[in-house]
Short mmCIF file of C-alpha atoms and ligand atoms in Angstrom, two decimals:
data_model
loop_
_atom_site.label_atom_id
_atom_site.label_comp_id
_atom_site.label_asym_id
_atom_site.label_seq_id
_atom_site.Cartn_x
_atom_site.Cartn_y
_atom_site.Cartn_z
CA MET A 104 2.76 -25.51 3.76
CA LYS A 105 -0.31 -25.20 1.58
CA ALA A 106 -1.98 -21.88 0.81
CA LYS A 107 -4.59 -20.50 -1.54
CA ILE A 108 -3.88 -17.14 -3.14
CA CYS A 109 -6.56 -15.12 -4.85
CA LEU A 110 -5.18 -13.07 -7.75
CA LEU A 111 -6.97 -9.89 -8.81
CA PRO A 112 -4.98 -8.72 -11.85
CA GLY A 113 -7.40 -5.85 -12.55
CA ASP A 114 -6.87 -3.32 -15.35
CA GLY A 115 -4.11 -1.71 -17.41
CA ILE A 116 -0.70 -3.17 -16.61
CA GLY A 117 -2.23 -5.18 -13.72
CA PRO A 118 -2.42 -8.53 -15.56
CA GLU A 119 1.16 -8.21 -16.87
CA ILE A 120 2.74 -7.53 -13.48
CA VAL A 121 0.61 -10.00 -11.53
CA ALA A 122 1.60 -12.74 -14.00
CA GLN A 123 5.26 -12.13 -13.15
CA ALA A 124 4.60 -12.08 -9.40
CA GLN A 125 2.74 -15.37 -9.73
CA LEU A 126 5.74 -16.93 -11.50
CA VAL A 127 8.03 -15.71 -8.73
CA LEU A 128 5.73 -17.10 -6.02
CA GLY A 129 5.62 -20.40 -7.90
CA ALA A 130 9.42 -20.54 -8.06
CA VAL A 131 9.77 -19.75 -4.33
CA ALA A 132 7.18 -22.40 -3.48
CA ALA A 133 9.03 -25.00 -5.57
CA ARG A 134 12.36 -24.17 -3.97
CA PHE A 135 11.11 -24.26 -0.37
CA GLY A 136 8.65 -27.13 -0.81
CA HIS A 137 5.33 -25.27 -0.42
CA GLU A 138 2.13 -25.77 -2.31
CA LEU A 139 0.52 -22.55 -3.52
CA GLU A 140 -2.79 -22.69 -5.30
CA PHE A 141 -3.79 -19.67 -7.43
CA GLU A 142 -7.21 -18.53 -8.51
CA SER A 143 -7.76 -15.43 -10.64
CA HIS A 144 -10.85 -13.20 -10.40
CA LEU A 145 -12.22 -10.03 -11.96
CA MET A 146 -12.08 -6.74 -10.14
CA GLY A 147 -12.10 -3.09 -11.22
CA GLY A 148 -12.91 -1.83 -14.71
CA CYS A 149 -12.77 -5.31 -16.25
CA ALA A 150 -15.42 -6.44 -13.75
CA ILE A 151 -17.59 -3.41 -14.58
CA ASP A 152 -17.37 -4.42 -18.26
CA ASP A 153 -18.21 -8.00 -17.39
CA CYS A 154 -21.13 -7.53 -15.00
CA GLY A 155 -21.50 -3.84 -14.10
CA ASP A 156 -19.95 -4.25 -10.63
CA PRO A 157 -16.27 -3.45 -9.86
CA LEU A 158 -16.30 -5.99 -7.02
CA PRO A 159 -18.61 -8.86 -8.02
CA GLU A 160 -19.94 -11.14 -5.30
CA ALA A 161 -18.01 -14.11 -6.74
CA THR A 162 -14.74 -12.17 -6.46
CA LEU A 163 -15.42 -11.10 -2.89
CA ASN A 164 -16.32 -14.66 -1.88
CA ALA A 165 -13.18 -16.02 -3.53
CA CYS A 166 -11.11 -13.47 -1.56
CA ARG A 167 -12.78 -14.49 1.70
CA GLU A 168 -12.06 -18.14 1.00
CA SER A 169 -8.39 -17.55 0.23
CA ASP A 170 -5.40 -17.14 2.54
CA ALA A 171 -4.24 -13.93 0.87
CA VAL A 172 -5.12 -11.63 -2.00
CA LEU A 173 -2.64 -10.25 -4.54
CA LEU A 174 -3.95 -7.28 -6.52
CA GLY A 175 -2.45 -5.65 -9.63
CA ALA A 176 -4.14 -2.31 -10.21
CA VAL A 177 -7.58 -1.03 -11.11
CA GLY A 178 -8.91 1.86 -13.17
CA GLY A 179 -8.31 3.60 -16.47
CA PRO A 180 -9.70 6.34 -18.71
CA LYS A 181 -12.38 4.03 -20.06
CA TRP A 182 -14.14 4.07 -16.67
CA ASP A 183 -13.39 7.68 -15.71
CA ASP A 184 -16.70 9.29 -16.65
CA PRO A 185 -17.79 11.18 -13.51
CA ARG A 186 -21.44 10.54 -14.43
CA ALA A 187 -21.01 6.75 -14.53
CA ASN A 188 -22.88 5.08 -11.67
CA THR A 189 -19.86 3.14 -10.52
CA ARG A 190 -16.09 3.29 -10.84
CA PRO A 191 -13.22 0.80 -10.48
CA GLU A 192 -11.98 2.65 -7.36
CA ALA A 193 -15.29 1.92 -5.65
CA GLY A 194 -14.37 -1.77 -5.83
CA LEU A 195 -11.06 -1.07 -4.11
CA LEU A 196 -12.69 0.88 -1.28
CA ARG A 197 -15.30 -1.84 -0.86
CA ILE A 198 -12.85 -4.72 -0.71
CA ARG A 199 -10.86 -2.86 1.99
CA LYS A 200 -14.02 -2.36 4.01
CA GLU A 201 -15.47 -5.84 3.44
CA LEU A 202 -12.24 -7.58 4.44
CA GLY A 203 -11.72 -5.21 7.40
CA LEU A 204 -8.29 -4.11 6.16
CA PHE A 205 -7.83 -1.14 8.48
CA ALA A 206 -4.02 -0.92 8.42
CA ASN A 207 -2.16 -0.18 5.22
CA LEU A 208 1.61 -0.71 5.45
CA ARG A 209 3.64 1.22 2.90
CA PRO A 210 7.39 0.84 3.32
CA VAL A 211 9.57 3.43 1.55
CA LYS A 212 13.23 2.52 1.36
CA PRO A 213 15.11 3.86 -1.64
CA HIS A 214 17.51 1.35 -3.07
CA ALA A 215 21.12 2.45 -2.57
CA SER A 216 22.10 1.98 -6.20
CA LEU A 217 19.06 3.96 -7.36
CA VAL A 218 19.45 7.14 -5.31
CA GLY A 219 20.39 8.86 -8.56
CA ALA A 220 16.88 8.11 -9.91
CA SER A 221 15.30 10.25 -7.19
CA PRO A 222 14.27 13.82 -8.00
CA LEU A 223 15.89 14.76 -4.67
CA ARG A 224 19.62 15.07 -4.06
CA PRO A 225 21.34 11.80 -3.08
CA GLU A 226 22.43 13.15 0.31
CA ILE A 227 18.79 13.79 1.22
CA VAL A 228 17.52 10.41 0.02
CA SER A 229 20.26 8.16 1.27
CA GLY A 230 19.43 6.41 4.51
CA VAL A 231 15.67 6.86 4.12
CA ASP A 232 13.76 3.92 5.59
CA ILE A 233 10.17 4.82 6.49
CA LEU A 234 7.22 2.58 7.18
CA PHE A 235 3.91 4.38 6.71
CA VAL A 236 0.95 2.88 8.52
CA ARG A 237 -2.14 4.44 6.98
CA GLU A 238 -5.62 3.92 8.40
CA LEU A 239 -7.63 2.45 5.53
CA THR A 240 -11.28 1.83 6.40
CA GLY A 241 -12.38 5.02 8.11
CA GLY A 242 -12.06 8.78 8.12
CA ILE A 243 -13.27 11.01 5.32
CA TYR A 244 -13.18 8.17 2.76
CA PHE A 245 -16.05 6.41 4.47
CA GLY A 246 -17.98 9.22 6.15
CA ASP A 247 -21.41 10.48 5.28
CA LYS A 248 -21.30 12.33 1.97
CA GLY A 249 -23.67 14.02 -0.38
CA ARG A 250 -25.00 17.12 -2.05
CA ARG A 251 -27.29 19.67 -0.54
CA LYS A 252 -28.90 22.90 -1.53
CA SER A 253 -29.63 25.75 0.72
CA ALA A 254 -31.33 28.89 -0.49
CA GLY A 255 -30.88 27.62 -4.04
CA VAL A 256 -27.09 27.24 -3.75
CA GLU A 257 -25.67 23.78 -4.39
CA ALA A 258 -22.99 22.41 -2.06
CA ALA A 259 -21.34 19.07 -1.34
CA PHE A 260 -20.03 17.56 1.89
CA ASP A 261 -17.81 14.67 3.04
CA GLU A 262 -17.78 13.95 6.75
CA MET A 263 -14.55 13.00 8.49
CA ALA A 264 -14.99 10.96 11.66
CA TYR A 265 -12.88 8.53 13.69
CA SER A 266 -13.91 6.55 16.72
CA VAL A 267 -11.58 5.82 19.63
CA PRO A 268 -11.29 2.07 18.78
CA GLU A 269 -10.51 2.86 15.13
CA ILE A 270 -7.63 5.08 16.20
CA GLU A 271 -6.40 2.68 18.88
CA ARG A 272 -6.14 -0.35 16.62
CA VAL A 273 -4.17 1.35 13.85
CA VAL A 274 -1.80 3.06 16.30
CA ARG A 275 -1.29 -0.36 17.90
CA VAL A 276 -0.25 -1.85 14.53
CA ALA A 277 2.17 1.04 14.04
CA GLY A 278 3.51 0.75 17.60
CA LYS A 279 4.21 -2.98 17.18
CA ALA A 280 5.97 -2.34 13.88
CA ALA A 281 8.10 0.40 15.44
CA MET A 282 9.13 -1.94 18.27
CA GLU A 283 10.57 -4.28 15.65
CA ARG A 284 12.35 -1.48 13.79
CA ASP A 285 14.13 1.58 15.14
CA LYS A 286 11.63 2.18 17.99
CA ARG A 287 10.55 5.59 16.73
CA LEU A 288 6.96 6.51 15.94
CA THR A 289 5.52 9.71 14.47
CA SER A 290 1.79 10.40 14.44
CA ILE A 291 0.41 12.80 11.84
CA ASP A 292 -2.61 15.02 12.41
CA LYS A 293 -4.04 18.50 11.92
CA ALA A 294 -4.94 19.08 15.55
CA ASN A 295 -4.52 22.84 15.24
CA VAL A 296 -7.72 22.87 13.15
CA LEU A 297 -9.64 19.59 13.18
CA GLU A 298 -11.57 18.09 16.09
CA VAL A 299 -11.02 14.60 14.67
CA SER A 300 -7.29 15.25 14.86
CA ARG A 301 -7.55 16.41 18.47
CA LEU A 302 -9.13 13.07 19.37
CA TRP A 303 -6.56 11.23 17.24
CA ARG A 304 -3.72 12.96 19.08
CA GLU A 305 -5.17 12.20 22.50
CA VAL A 306 -5.87 8.52 21.74
CA ALA A 307 -2.55 7.91 19.98
CA ALA A 308 -0.63 9.35 22.95
CA ASN A 309 -2.55 7.08 25.33
CA VAL A 310 -1.89 3.95 23.29
CA VAL A 311 1.80 4.77 23.07
CA SER A 312 2.27 5.59 26.75
CA ASN A 313 0.25 2.56 27.95
CA GLU A 314 1.45 -0.06 25.49
CA PHE A 315 4.70 1.15 23.94
CA PRO A 316 6.45 3.24 26.60
CA GLU A 317 9.85 2.42 25.08
CA LEU A 318 9.10 4.18 21.81
CA GLN A 319 10.49 7.57 21.01
CA TYR A 320 7.21 9.22 20.06
CA ASP A 321 6.37 12.50 18.41
CA VAL A 322 3.52 14.27 16.68
CA VAL A 323 3.79 16.27 13.45
CA LEU A 324 1.15 18.37 11.70
CA VAL A 325 0.35 17.05 8.24
CA ASP A 326 1.36 20.21 6.40
CA ALA A 327 4.71 20.29 8.19
CA MET A 328 5.17 16.59 7.40
CA ALA A 329 4.72 17.32 3.69
CA MET A 330 7.69 19.63 4.05
CA HIS A 331 9.86 17.32 6.19
CA LEU A 332 9.43 14.48 3.69
CA ILE A 333 11.28 16.58 1.15
CA SER A 334 13.80 18.26 3.45
CA ARG A 335 14.75 15.53 5.95
CA PRO A 336 13.06 12.22 5.09
CA ALA A 337 15.83 10.15 6.69
CA ASP A 338 14.72 11.34 10.15
CA PHE A 339 11.57 9.17 10.24
CA ASP A 340 11.02 5.53 11.15
CA VAL A 341 7.34 4.53 11.50
CA VAL A 342 4.69 7.12 10.59
CA VAL A 343 1.02 6.58 11.47
CA THR A 344 -1.73 8.58 9.77
CA GLY A 345 -5.44 8.75 9.06
CA ASN A 346 -6.80 7.65 5.70
CA MET A 347 -6.63 10.82 3.60
CA PHE A 348 -3.44 12.28 5.06
CA GLY A 349 -1.83 8.88 4.50
CA ASP A 350 -3.03 8.76 0.90
CA ILE A 351 -1.40 12.10 0.15
CA LEU A 352 1.82 11.65 2.13
CA THR A 353 2.52 8.19 0.71
CA ASP A 354 2.23 9.45 -2.86
CA GLU A 355 4.67 12.19 -1.94
CA ALA A 356 7.01 9.70 -0.25
CA SER A 357 6.81 7.33 -3.21
CA MET A 358 8.88 9.82 -5.16
CA LEU A 359 11.84 9.48 -2.78
CA PRO A 360 13.05 6.25 -4.44
CA GLY A 361 12.58 7.74 -7.89
CA SER A 362 10.06 5.27 -9.27
CA LEU A 363 6.61 4.21 -8.22
CA GLY A 364 7.44 0.89 -9.84
CA LEU A 365 9.36 -0.33 -6.82
CA LEU A 366 6.98 0.14 -3.91
CA PRO A 367 4.79 -2.60 -2.46
CA SER A 368 2.05 -2.36 0.13
CA ALA A 369 0.12 -4.61 2.48
CA SER A 370 -3.37 -4.02 3.83
CA LEU A 371 -4.04 -5.94 7.01
CA GLY A 372 -6.69 -6.04 9.65
CA ASP A 373 -9.33 -8.38 10.91
CA PRO A 374 -8.53 -12.08 11.00
CA GLY A 375 -8.78 -13.30 7.42
CA PRO A 376 -6.86 -12.63 4.25
CA GLY A 377 -4.79 -9.49 3.79
CA LEU A 378 -4.49 -7.63 0.50
CA TYR A 379 -1.11 -7.10 -1.16
CA GLU A 380 -0.52 -4.74 -4.05
CA PRO A 381 1.95 -2.37 -5.66
CA ILE A 382 1.24 1.22 -4.71
CA HIS A 383 1.26 2.39 -8.33
CA GLY A 384 -1.82 2.51 -10.51
CA SER A 385 -2.84 0.74 -13.70
CA ALA A 386 -0.67 2.92 -16.01
CA PRO A 387 -3.02 2.68 -19.01
CA ASP A 388 -0.52 4.58 -21.18
CA ILE A 389 1.91 1.65 -21.16
CA ALA A 390 -0.55 -1.23 -20.73
CA GLY A 391 -0.09 -4.12 -23.15
CA LYS A 392 3.38 -3.00 -24.21
CA GLY A 393 5.22 -5.42 -21.94
CA ILE A 394 7.42 -2.69 -20.49
CA ALA A 395 5.91 -2.17 -17.02
CA ASN A 396 8.12 -2.71 -13.98
CA PRO A 397 6.91 -5.86 -12.18
CA LEU A 398 9.16 -5.37 -9.13
CA ALA A 399 6.65 -3.57 -6.89
CA THR A 400 4.17 -6.41 -7.34
CA ILE A 401 6.91 -8.98 -6.83
CA LEU A 402 7.88 -7.18 -3.61
CA ALA A 403 4.19 -7.15 -2.61
CA ALA A 404 4.25 -10.93 -3.06
CA ALA A 405 7.21 -11.02 -0.66
CA MET A 406 5.19 -9.03 1.90
CA LEU A 407 2.38 -11.57 1.42
CA LEU A 408 4.71 -14.44 2.29
CA ARG A 409 5.99 -12.59 5.36
CA HIS A 410 2.82 -11.10 6.83
CA GLU A 411 0.24 -13.65 5.78
CA LEU A 412 2.04 -16.98 5.67
CA GLN A 413 4.83 -16.24 8.17
CA LEU A 414 7.40 -17.34 5.56
CA GLU A 415 10.18 -14.93 6.49
CA GLU A 416 13.03 -16.75 4.76
CA GLU A 417 11.05 -17.05 1.55
CA ALA A 418 10.09 -13.35 1.66
CA ALA A 419 13.72 -12.39 2.25
CA ALA A 420 14.79 -14.57 -0.69
CA ILE A 421 12.60 -12.51 -3.03
CA GLU A 422 13.74 -9.20 -1.54
CA SER A 423 17.42 -10.02 -1.80
CA ALA A 424 16.95 -11.32 -5.36
CA VAL A 425 15.36 -7.99 -6.30
CA SER A 426 18.15 -6.04 -4.57
CA ASN A 427 20.86 -8.01 -6.32
CA ILE A 428 19.20 -7.57 -9.67
CA ILE A 429 19.01 -3.80 -9.20
CA ASP A 430 22.59 -3.69 -7.92
CA SER A 431 23.74 -5.57 -11.01
CA GLY A 432 22.38 -2.72 -13.11
CA LEU A 433 19.35 -4.42 -14.68
CA ARG A 434 16.49 -2.00 -15.21
CA THR A 435 13.01 -1.76 -16.68
CA ALA A 436 12.22 1.33 -18.75
CA ASP A 437 10.87 3.41 -15.83
CA ILE A 438 14.30 3.48 -14.14
CA ALA A 439 16.64 2.78 -17.05
CA GLY A 440 17.25 6.43 -17.95
CA LYS A 441 19.08 6.34 -21.27
CA GLY A 442 20.38 2.81 -20.66
CA ALA A 443 19.05 -0.49 -21.98
CA ALA A 444 15.79 -1.75 -20.51
CA LEU A 445 14.40 -5.20 -19.82
CA SER A 446 10.80 -6.04 -20.63
CA THR A 447 8.31 -6.93 -17.89
CA ALA A 448 8.72 -10.64 -18.62
CA GLU A 449 12.52 -10.46 -18.81
CA MET A 450 12.68 -8.74 -15.43
CA GLY A 451 10.28 -11.32 -13.96
CA ALA A 452 12.44 -14.12 -15.38
CA LYS A 453 15.53 -12.65 -13.71
CA VAL A 454 13.82 -12.78 -10.32
CA VAL A 455 12.53 -16.30 -10.96
CA GLU A 456 16.05 -17.40 -11.85
CA ALA A 457 17.52 -15.79 -8.73
CA VAL A 458 14.97 -17.20 -6.27
CA SER A 459 15.15 -20.65 -7.79
CA GLY A 460 18.61 -20.88 -6.17
C1 IPM B 785 -4.36 4.45 -2.93
C2 IPM B 785 -5.20 5.02 -4.05
C3 IPM B 785 -6.68 4.83 -3.67
C4 IPM B 785 -6.93 5.61 -2.41
C5 IPM B 785 -7.66 5.26 -4.77
C6 IPM B 785 -7.38 4.56 -6.09
C7 IPM B 785 -9.09 5.03 -4.34
O1 IPM B 785 -4.89 6.33 -4.29
O2 IPM B 785 -4.46 3.25 -2.65
O3 IPM B 785 -3.59 5.21 -2.35
O4 IPM B 785 -7.17 6.82 -2.46
O5 IPM B 785 -6.88 5.00 -1.33
MG1 MG B 786 -3.24 7.03 -3.19
#
């Protein structure tokens, strides 16, 4: 098969980790006889420096013309000035919206030989295998927002709104995923306070009872979920949430495996390319040192092969290579503790070697 992949290395450690993922994809393609074509484009702070726009038209067009997009990370202190007229994160929100990527899949499955790296006790973390499905192009992130003054007092507002079709389509993605996993689905809301959540709860229940009657389905309030993720995370299978609740809960859940450096994500939606990225940020403090963990991005590349190109065997080859490498005790600095650590490129080379068969 032939496919065109648009690389958006971005800022900070982004270019270092995307380079390793590209090498791994190249090795998998060579082994299985596929032809992958790569094109790299500017996005984020580097694009602001280049042309004042975090998501230049040329980058967006290149994404649209590709089969899939692999993103490193965007942002950094250089572009953090709140008075600046644009920010790297604005590019990320725009690309999600422009490509119609309404469903963000964030799997959280701590690696058995790394349970000791988690801040939680091993007996709480072991057996955790959650797939978060976060709505990504609606809710409070994209509502009307602004400043207003009444009687001389300044205030700000961000509107949270969801339409019935927006809720239906993301719950449908989550329902399908649950059918292929352990057939359990949990929907998160704040229906004891928010009207949007009352609609979410009603619509989610309808989708599940009409389309996924076999699922074991329950509803959890977002504040309670924050607690359950720490006290009994192994009880959940697929979790579907709105945009902001999903943002917060997935950062919390990312601590279960002990390192952000291991978690990939996929953003899917309308027909057209999906966006694959590690869930961690651009880590400006370690950028350029060659010590970042490339495994989350490499695992994001595996998700790309699976979800975008339907190359299940190839995706599994990357995932089992990564598992074996971790099992064999090899570590980058973020998870090495006091032990020896591989560099970004050394870790990438280990995966390349393993997938080359
Ligand atoms: C994420 C990030 C983004 C978000 C930021 C960088 C805009 O936190 O992907 O979770 O809030 O969606
Ligand atoms: Mg976040």
